[in-house]
Amino acid sequence: MTVTLDLPSADATRAFAAALAGELRAGDLIILTGDLGAGKTTFTQGLGAALGVRGHVSSPTFIVAREHAAGVRADGTPGPGLVHVDAYRLGGLGELDALDLDSSLEESVTVVEWGAGLAEALTEDRLEIELVRPRGGPVDGTVDLEHPEVGNRVATVRGIGARWAGVDLGALLRTA
Amino acid sequence: MAADPLVLGIETSCDETGVALVRGNELLVDATASSMDEHARFGGIIPEVASRAHLESMIPTIQRALGEADVDLSQVDAVAVTAGPGLVGPLTIGSSAAKALAVGLGKPLYGVNHVIGHACVDQLVHGPFPERVMALVVSGGHSSLLLVDDVATNVTELGSTLDDAAGEAFDKVGRLLGLPYPGGPHVDRLAREGDPTAIRFPRGLTARKDQAEHAYDFSFSGLKTAVARWVENEQDAGRPLPLADVAASFAEAVVDVLTAKTIAACRAHDVDTLVIGGGFSANSQLREKAAARCAEAGIELRIPPIRYCTDNGAMIAALGSAVVRAGVAPSSLDFGVDSSMPLTTIHV
């Protein structure tokens, strides 16, 4: 099932992540794609906050993968951990394996940025999320440099495998 | 142990294998092997490639350091090593080597924080820190503002980046402008020919509403998006890109925020010495602006030479030396590396 939604602001991106987090549990894999500035870090920060994981979620580019220990969700229940990966510099699945991600996959929600075509083999069940930001300036042909985030981002969410077969992503994300 | 013990430092958090010997605040030798060339063709550091390179360079680099300093391993009083933050594989290679040396020599082992090492190394160049210094550590992986009361025992993180590190933003903008990896030095070179006031790119987290919660935090992600959209807009309009002006204006936005927040922190905490460390302190605009603003504010600016700002063994030996002299208990031999080690941890 594929769901598309508009994200008019960074807060909307975080709310979208929070709505999704309610459904996420340990062992889930998210493959996150989107260009520079599409909102991948913002999305993952929203996810981390809603899952209640420890530590600050920032760009994992430098260390490739950052693990956040499990904490308490916003509703007071225990949450899963979070593994946040930037696969941009990884050339193949062998290198993703070398990060020892498999060991924590079962205990955590794993988000792999730029992971399309690379991370799928980690598990048959996954959520594919694509974030698209507006290109260039708004209609009048200029860019509002004080508000570089202006304009709708569009998120496309696709559930793949048995894990997501029975989940109504549309109903889940309408609350975002 | 003598009053000034001889400390062997090992650094392997990223792509440089660094080995150094420090006695007190005196650097005896600093040897480095880099796998940078192997990474350039991939457009970034590949963890597996870096790990393998560390493994191959470790013993030759230790031997080179000992040879150049004319020191025998048996003279070493303590071994210090980076315990984090950094890449897990490379950190593991370094800490394993350090543990083996410590056990083999029967000498204490100290696992220390890489980021704090970037500040501490300045003591080897400009002498001991005064009672209280501010440290700005900026690199491809870090952008942190630290209040240092005692580099071995009392460091407070005032702020850090909420998203991309300063050097990382440079690398990503370099990629956007079609420059080779690593983008940072290329953007800097280009920026020197451009007009830093040509385009007014946004200054992250400087709005009044951010002052309460994020006075000393940094954010470069909105800036990166602004550059991307500005560039796309010019391309779509069919105009030639003024690359030098884009680079200079982008760098100006980064450096303006870094220095303004750092000077404000110095004033708020009544600190009159600023240390800047980390690979991004090689940036020419940062050096110029920091010098100008520190002079204006009556703050003494200390920036080590570039070879001690990039990753090296001296920074780890320097912090190890400070930790040993502070009488801190050695690390347990079974300590694990921590890729995202917090700045509250000076040593493990």
Coordinates of N, CA and C in Angstrom, one line a residue, chain B residues 120-285:
Chain B
C120 N 42.6 20.0 23.7 CA 43.8 19.8 24.6 C 45.1 19.9 23.9
V121 N 45.2 19.5 22.6 CA 46.5 19.5 21.9 C 47.1 20.9 21.8
D122 N 46.3 21.9 22.0 CA 46.8 23.3 22.0 C 47.8 23.5 23.1
Q123 N 47.7 22.7 24.2 CA 48.6 22.9 25.3 C 50.1 22.6 24.9
L124 N 50.2 21.7 23.9 CA 51.5 21.3 23.4 C 52.2 22.4 22.6
V125 N 51.3 23.3 22.1 CA 51.8 24.3 21.2 C 51.9 25.7 21.9
H126 N 50.9 26.0 22.7 CA 50.8 27.4 23.3 C 51.0 27.3 24.8
G127 N 51.3 26.1 25.4 CA 51.5 26.0 26.8 C 50.2 25.7 27.6
P128 N 50.3 25.5 28.9 CA 49.1 25.1 29.7 C 48.0 26.1 29.6
F129 N 46.8 25.6 29.7 CA 45.6 26.4 29.6 C 45.5 27.3 30.9
P130 N 45.0 28.5 30.8 CA 44.7 29.3 32.0 C 43.5 28.6 32.7
E131 N 43.2 29.2 33.8 CA 42.2 28.5 34.7 C 40.9 28.1 33.9
R132 N 40.5 29.0 33.0 CA 39.2 28.7 32.3 C 39.3 29.1 30.9
V133 N 39.1 28.2 29.9 CA 39.1 28.5 28.5 C 37.8 28.1 27.8
M134 N 37.5 28.8 26.7 CA 36.4 28.3 25.9 C 37.1 27.6 24.7
A135 N 36.5 26.5 24.3 CA 37.0 25.7 23.2 C 35.9 25.5 22.1
L136 N 36.2 25.8 20.9 CA 35.3 25.6 19.8 C 36.0 24.5 19.0
V137 N 35.4 23.3 18.9 CA 35.9 22.2 18.1 C 35.1 22.0 16.9
V138 N 35.7 22.2 15.7 CA 34.9 22.2 14.5 C 35.6 21.3 13.5
S139 N 34.9 20.3 12.9 CA 35.5 19.4 12.0 C 34.4 18.8 11.1
G140 N 34.8 17.8 10.3 CA 33.8 17.1 9.5 C 32.8 16.4 10.3
G141 N 33.1 16.0 11.5 CA 32.1 15.2 12.3 C 31.6 16.0 13.5
H142 N 32.2 17.1 13.9 CA 31.9 17.7 15.2 C 31.8 19.2 15.0
S143 N 30.9 19.8 15.8 CA 30.8 21.3 16.0 C 30.3 21.5 17.4
S144 N 31.3 21.7 18.3 CA 30.9 21.8 19.7 C 31.6 22.9 20.4
L145 N 30.9 23.5 21.3 CA 31.4 24.6 22.1 C 31.5 24.1 23.5
L146 N 32.8 24.2 24.0 CA 33.1 23.6 25.3 C 33.6 24.6 26.3
L147 N 33.1 24.6 27.5 CA 33.7 25.4 28.6 C 34.7 24.5 29.3
V148 N 35.9 24.9 29.3 CA 37.0 24.0 29.9 C 37.5 24.6 31.2
D149 N 37.1 24.0 32.3 CA 37.7 24.4 33.6 C 38.9 23.6 33.9
D150 N 38.9 22.3 33.6 CA 40.1 21.5 33.7 C 39.9 20.4 32.6
V151 N 40.9 20.4 31.7 CA 40.7 19.6 30.5 C 40.6 18.1 30.8
A152 N 41.2 17.7 32.0 CA 41.2 16.3 32.3 C 40.0 15.9 33.2
T153 N 39.4 16.9 33.8 CA 38.3 16.5 34.8 C 37.0 17.3 34.7
N154 N 37.1 18.5 34.1 CA 35.9 19.3 34.2 C 35.6 20.1 32.9
V155 N 34.9 19.5 32.0 CA 34.5 20.1 30.7 C 33.0 20.2 30.6
T156 N 32.5 21.3 30.2 CA 31.0 21.5 30.1 C 30.7 21.8 28.6
E157 N 29.8 21.0 28.0 CA 29.4 21.2 26.7 C 28.3 22.3 26.7
L158 N 28.6 23.5 26.1 CA 27.6 24.5 26.1 C 26.6 24.4 25.0
G159 N 27.1 23.8 23.9 CA 26.3 23.7 22.7 C 27.0 22.8 21.6
S160 N 26.2 22.4 20.7 CA 26.7 21.6 19.6 C 25.8 21.7 18.4
T161 N 26.1 21.0 17.3 CA 25.2 21.1 16.1 C 24.0 20.2 16.3
L162 N 22.9 20.7 15.9 CA 21.6 19.9 16.0 C 21.5 19.0 14.8
D163 N 22.3 19.3 13.7 CA 22.1 18.4 12.5 C 23.5 18.1 11.9
D164 N 23.9 19.0 11.0 CA 25.2 18.7 10.3 C 26.4 19.4 11.0
A165 N 27.5 18.8 11.0 CA 28.7 19.5 11.5 C 29.2 20.5 10.5
A166 N 30.0 21.5 10.9 CA 30.4 22.6 10.0 C 31.1 22.0 8.8
G167 N 32.1 21.2 9.0 CA 32.8 20.6 7.9 C 32.0 19.7 7.0
E168 N 31.0 19.1 7.6 CA 30.1 18.2 6.8 C 29.2 19.1 5.9
A169 N 28.8 20.3 6.4 CA 28.0 21.2 5.6 C 28.8 21.6 4.4
F170 N 30.1 21.9 4.6 CA 31.0 22.3 3.6 C 31.2 21.2 2.5
D171 N 31.3 19.9 3.0 CA 31.5 18.8 2.1 C 30.2 18.6 1.2
K172 N 29.0 18.8 1.9 CA 27.8 18.6 1.1 C 27.6 19.8 0.1
V173 N 27.9 21.0 0.5 CA 27.8 22.1 -0.4 C 28.8 21.9 -1.6
G174 N 30.0 21.4 -1.2 CA 31.0 21.1 -2.3 C 30.4 20.2 -3.3
R175 N 29.7 19.1 -2.8 CA 29.1 18.1 -3.7 C 28.1 18.8 -4.6
L176 N 27.3 19.7 -3.9 CA 26.2 20.4 -4.6 C 26.8 21.3 -5.8
L177 N 28.0 21.9 -5.5 CA 28.6 22.8 -6.5 C 29.5 22.0 -7.5
G178 N 29.5 20.6 -7.4 CA 30.2 19.8 -8.3 C 31.7 19.8 -8.1
L179 N 32.1 20.1 -6.8 CA 33.6 20.1 -6.5 C 34.0 18.7 -6.0
P180 N 35.3 18.4 -6.2 CA 35.7 17.0 -5.8 C 35.7 16.8 -4.2
Y181 N 35.7 15.6 -3.8 CA 35.8 15.3 -2.4 C 37.2 15.4 -1.9
P182 N 37.4 15.8 -0.6 CA 36.4 16.4 0.3 C 36.2 17.9 -0.1
G183 N 34.9 18.2 -0.1 CA 34.5 19.5 -0.6 C 35.1 20.7 0.2
G184 N 35.3 20.5 1.5 CA 35.7 21.6 2.4 C 36.8 22.5 1.9
P185 N 38.0 21.9 1.7 CA 39.1 22.8 1.2 C 38.8 23.4 -0.2
H186 N 38.1 22.7 -1.0 CA 37.8 23.3 -2.4 C 36.8 24.5 -2.2
V187 N 35.8 24.3 -1.4 CA 34.9 25.5 -1.2 C 35.7 26.6 -0.6
D188 N 36.6 26.4 0.4 CA 37.4 27.4 1.0 C 38.3 28.1 -0.1
R189 N 38.9 27.4 -0.9 CA 39.8 27.9 -2.0 C 38.9 28.8 -2.9
L190 N 37.8 28.3 -3.3 CA 36.9 29.1 -4.2 C 36.4 30.3 -3.5
A191 N 36.1 30.2 -2.2 CA 35.5 31.3 -1.5 C 36.4 32.5 -1.4
R192 N 37.7 32.2 -1.4 CA 38.7 33.3 -1.3 C 38.6 34.3 -2.5
E193 N 38.1 33.8 -3.6 CA 38.0 34.6 -4.8 C 36.6 35.3 -4.9
G194 N 35.7 34.9 -4.0 CA 34.3 35.4 -4.1 C 34.0 36.5 -3.2
D195 N 32.8 37.0 -3.3 CA 32.3 38.1 -2.4 C 31.4 37.5 -1.3
P196 N 31.8 37.6 -0.1 CA 31.1 36.9 1.0 C 29.7 37.6 1.3
T197 N 29.5 38.8 0.7 CA 28.3 39.6 1.0 C 27.4 39.5 -0.3
A198 N 27.8 38.7 -1.3 CA 27.0 38.6 -2.5 C 25.6 38.1 -2.3
I199 N 25.5 37.0 -1.5 CA 24.2 36.4 -1.2 C 24.0 36.3 0.3
R200 N 22.9 36.7 0.8 CA 22.6 36.7 2.2 C 22.0 35.4 2.6
F201 N 22.8 34.4 2.8 CA 22.3 33.1 3.2 C 21.9 33.1 4.7
P202 N 21.0 32.2 5.1 CA 20.5 32.3 6.5 C 21.5 31.9 7.6
R203 N 21.4 32.5 8.7 CA 22.2 32.2 9.9 C 21.4 31.3 10.8
G204 N 21.7 30.0 10.9 CA 20.9 29.1 11.7 C 20.9 29.4 13.2
L205 N 19.7 29.2 13.8 CA 19.5 29.3 15.2 C 20.0 30.7 15.8
T206 N 19.8 31.8 15.0 CA 20.2 33.1 15.6 C 18.9 33.9 15.8
A207 N 17.8 33.4 15.5 CA 16.5 34.2 15.7 C 16.3 34.4 17.2
R208 N 15.6 35.4 17.6 CA 15.3 35.7 19.0 C 14.6 34.4 19.7
K209 N 13.8 33.8 19.0 CA 13.0 32.6 19.6 C 14.0 31.5 19.9
D210 N 15.1 31.4 19.3 CA 16.1 30.3 19.5 C 17.0 30.6 20.7
Q211 N 17.0 31.9 21.1 CA 18.0 32.3 22.1 C 17.9 31.6 23.4
A212 N 16.7 31.3 23.9 CA 16.5 30.6 25.2 C 17.1 29.2 25.2
E213 N 16.6 28.4 24.2 CA 17.0 27.0 24.2 C 18.3 26.7 23.5
H214 N 18.6 27.5 22.4 CA 19.7 27.1 21.6 C 20.7 28.2 21.4
A215 N 21.0 29.0 22.5 CA 21.9 30.1 22.4 C 23.2 29.7 21.8
Y216 N 23.7 28.5 22.2 CA 25.1 28.1 21.8 C 25.1 26.8 20.9
D217 N 23.9 26.5 20.5 CA 23.8 25.4 19.5 C 23.9 25.9 18.1
F218 N 24.3 25.0 17.2 CA 24.4 25.4 15.8 C 23.5 24.5 14.9
S219 N 23.1 25.1 13.8 CA 22.3 24.3 12.8 C 22.7 24.7 11.4
F220 N 23.2 23.8 10.6 CA 23.6 24.2 9.2 C 22.7 23.5 8.2
S221 N 21.6 22.9 8.6 CA 20.8 22.2 7.6 C 19.9 23.1 6.8
G222 N 19.4 24.1 7.5 CA 18.6 25.1 6.7 C 19.4 25.9 5.7
L223 N 20.6 26.2 6.1 CA 21.6 26.9 5.3 C 21.9 26.0 4.0
K224 N 22.1 24.8 4.3 CA 22.4 23.8 3.2 C 21.2 23.8 2.2
T225 N 20.0 23.7 2.7 CA 18.8 23.7 1.8 C 18.7 25.1 1.1
A226 N 19.0 26.2 1.7 CA 19.0 27.5 1.1 C 19.9 27.5 -0.1
V227 N 21.2 27.0 0.1 CA 22.2 27.0 -1.0 C 21.7 26.1 -2.1
A228 N 21.1 25.0 -1.8 CA 20.7 24.0 -2.8 C 19.6 24.7 -3.6
R229 N 18.6 25.3 -3.0 CA 17.5 25.9 -3.7 C 17.9 27.2 -4.5
W230 N 18.8 27.9 -4.0 CA 19.3 29.1 -4.7 C 20.1 28.7 -6.0
V231 N 20.9 27.6 -5.8 CA 21.6 27.1 -7.0 C 20.7 26.6 -8.0
E232 N 19.7 25.8 -7.6 CA 18.7 25.2 -8.5 C 17.9 26.3 -9.3
N233 N 17.6 27.4 -8.5 CA 16.9 28.5 -9.1 C 17.7 29.2 -10.2
E234 N 19.0 29.3 -10.0 CA 19.8 29.9 -11.0 C 20.0 29.0 -12.2
Q235 N 20.1 27.7 -11.9 CA 20.3 26.8 -13.0 C 19.0 26.7 -13.9
D236 N 17.8 26.7 -13.2 CA 16.5 26.7 -13.9 C 16.3 27.9 -14.7
A237 N 16.8 29.0 -14.3 CA 16.7 30.3 -15.0 C 17.7 30.4 -16.1
G238 N 18.6 29.4 -16.2 CA 19.6 29.4 -17.3 C 20.7 30.4 -17.0
R239 N 20.9 30.9 -15.8 CA 22.0 31.8 -15.5 C 23.3 31.0 -15.1
P240 N 24.4 31.5 -15.5 CA 25.7 30.9 -15.0 C 25.8 31.0 -13.5
L241 N 26.3 30.0 -12.9 CA 26.5 30.0 -11.4 C 27.7 30.8 -11.0
P242 N 27.5 31.8 -10.2 CA 28.7 32.5 -9.7 C 29.3 31.7 -8.5
L243 N 30.1 30.6 -8.9 CA 30.5 29.7 -7.9 C 31.3 30.3 -6.8
A244 N 32.2 31.2 -7.1 CA 33.0 31.8 -6.0 C 32.2 32.6 -5.0
D245 N 31.2 33.3 -5.6 CA 30.3 34.1 -4.7 C 29.4 33.2 -3.8
V246 N 28.9 32.1 -4.4 CA 28.1 31.2 -3.6 C 29.0 30.6 -2.5
A247 N 30.2 30.2 -2.8 CA 31.1 29.6 -1.8 C 31.4 30.6 -0.7
A248 N 31.7 31.8 -1.1 CA 32.1 32.8 -0.1 C 31.0 33.2 0.7
S249 N 29.8 33.3 0.2 CA 28.6 33.7 0.9 C 28.1 32.6 1.9
F250 N 28.2 31.4 1.4 CA 27.9 30.2 2.2 C 28.9 30.1 3.4
A251 N 30.2 30.2 3.1 CA 31.2 30.2 4.2 C 31.0 31.3 5.2
E252 N 30.6 32.5 4.7 CA 30.4 33.6 5.6 C 29.3 33.3 6.5
A253 N 28.2 32.7 6.1 CA 27.1 32.3 6.9 C 27.5 31.4 8.0
V254 N 28.3 30.4 7.7 CA 28.8 29.4 8.7 C 29.7 30.0 9.7
V255 N 30.7 30.8 9.2 CA 31.7 31.3 10.0 C 31.1 32.5 10.9
D256 N 30.2 33.2 10.4 CA 29.5 34.3 11.1 C 28.9 33.7 12.4
V257 N 28.1 32.6 12.2 CA 27.4 32.0 13.3 C 28.3 31.4 14.3
L258 N 29.3 30.7 13.8 CA 30.3 30.0 14.7 C 31.0 31.0 15.6
T259 N 31.5 32.1 15.0 CA 32.2 33.1 15.8 C 31.3 33.9 16.7
A260 N 30.2 34.3 16.2 CA 29.3 35.2 17.0 C 28.9 34.4 18.2
K261 N 28.5 33.2 18.1 CA 28.0 32.4 19.3 C 29.1 32.1 20.2
T262 N 30.3 31.9 19.7 CA 31.5 31.6 20.5 C 31.9 32.8 21.3
I263 N 31.9 34.0 20.7 CA 32.3 35.2 21.4 C 31.2 35.5 22.5
A264 N 30.0 35.3 22.1 CA 28.9 35.5 23.1 C 29.0 34.6 24.3
A265 N 29.4 33.4 24.1 CA 29.6 32.4 25.2 C 30.8 32.8 26.0
C266 N 31.9 33.3 25.4 CA 33.1 33.8 26.2 C 32.6 34.9 27.1
R267 N 31.8 35.9 26.6 CA 31.4 37.0 27.4 C 30.5 36.6 28.5
A268 N 29.5 35.7 28.2 CA 28.6 35.2 29.2 C 29.3 34.5 30.3
H269 N 30.4 33.8 30.0 CA 31.0 33.0 31.1 C 32.3 33.7 31.5
D270 N 32.5 34.9 31.1 CA 33.7 35.7 31.6 C 35.0 35.0 31.3
V271 N 35.1 34.5 30.1 CA 36.3 33.8 29.7 C 37.1 34.6 28.7
D272 N 38.4 34.7 28.9 CA 39.2 35.6 28.0 C 40.2 34.9 27.1
T273 N 40.1 33.5 27.1 CA 40.9 32.7 26.2 C 40.1 31.8 25.4
L274 N 40.2 31.8 24.0 CA 39.5 30.9 23.2 C 40.5 30.0 22.4
V275 N 40.2 28.7 22.4 CA 41.0 27.7 21.7 C 40.1 27.2 20.6
I276 N 40.6 27.2 19.3 CA 39.8 26.6 18.2 C 40.6 25.4 17.7
G277 N 39.9 24.3 17.6 CA 40.6 23.0 17.2 C 39.7 22.3 16.2
G278 N 40.2 21.2 15.7 CA 39.4 20.4 14.7 C 39.8 20.8 13.3
G279 N 39.6 19.8 12.4 CA 40.0 20.0 11.0 C 39.5 21.3 10.3
F280 N 38.2 21.7 10.7 CA 37.6 22.8 10.0 C 38.3 24.1 10.5
S281 N 39.1 24.1 11.5 CA 39.8 25.3 11.9 C 40.9 25.7 10.9
A282 N 41.1 24.8 9.9 CA 42.0 25.2 8.7 C 41.3 26.2 7.8
N283 N 40.0 26.4 8.0 CA 39.3 27.3 7.1 C 39.7 28.7 7.2
S284 N 40.1 29.3 6.1 CA 40.7 30.7 6.1 C 39.7 31.7 6.6
Q285 N 38.4 31.6 6.2 CA 37.5 32.6 6.6 C 37.2 32.6 8.1

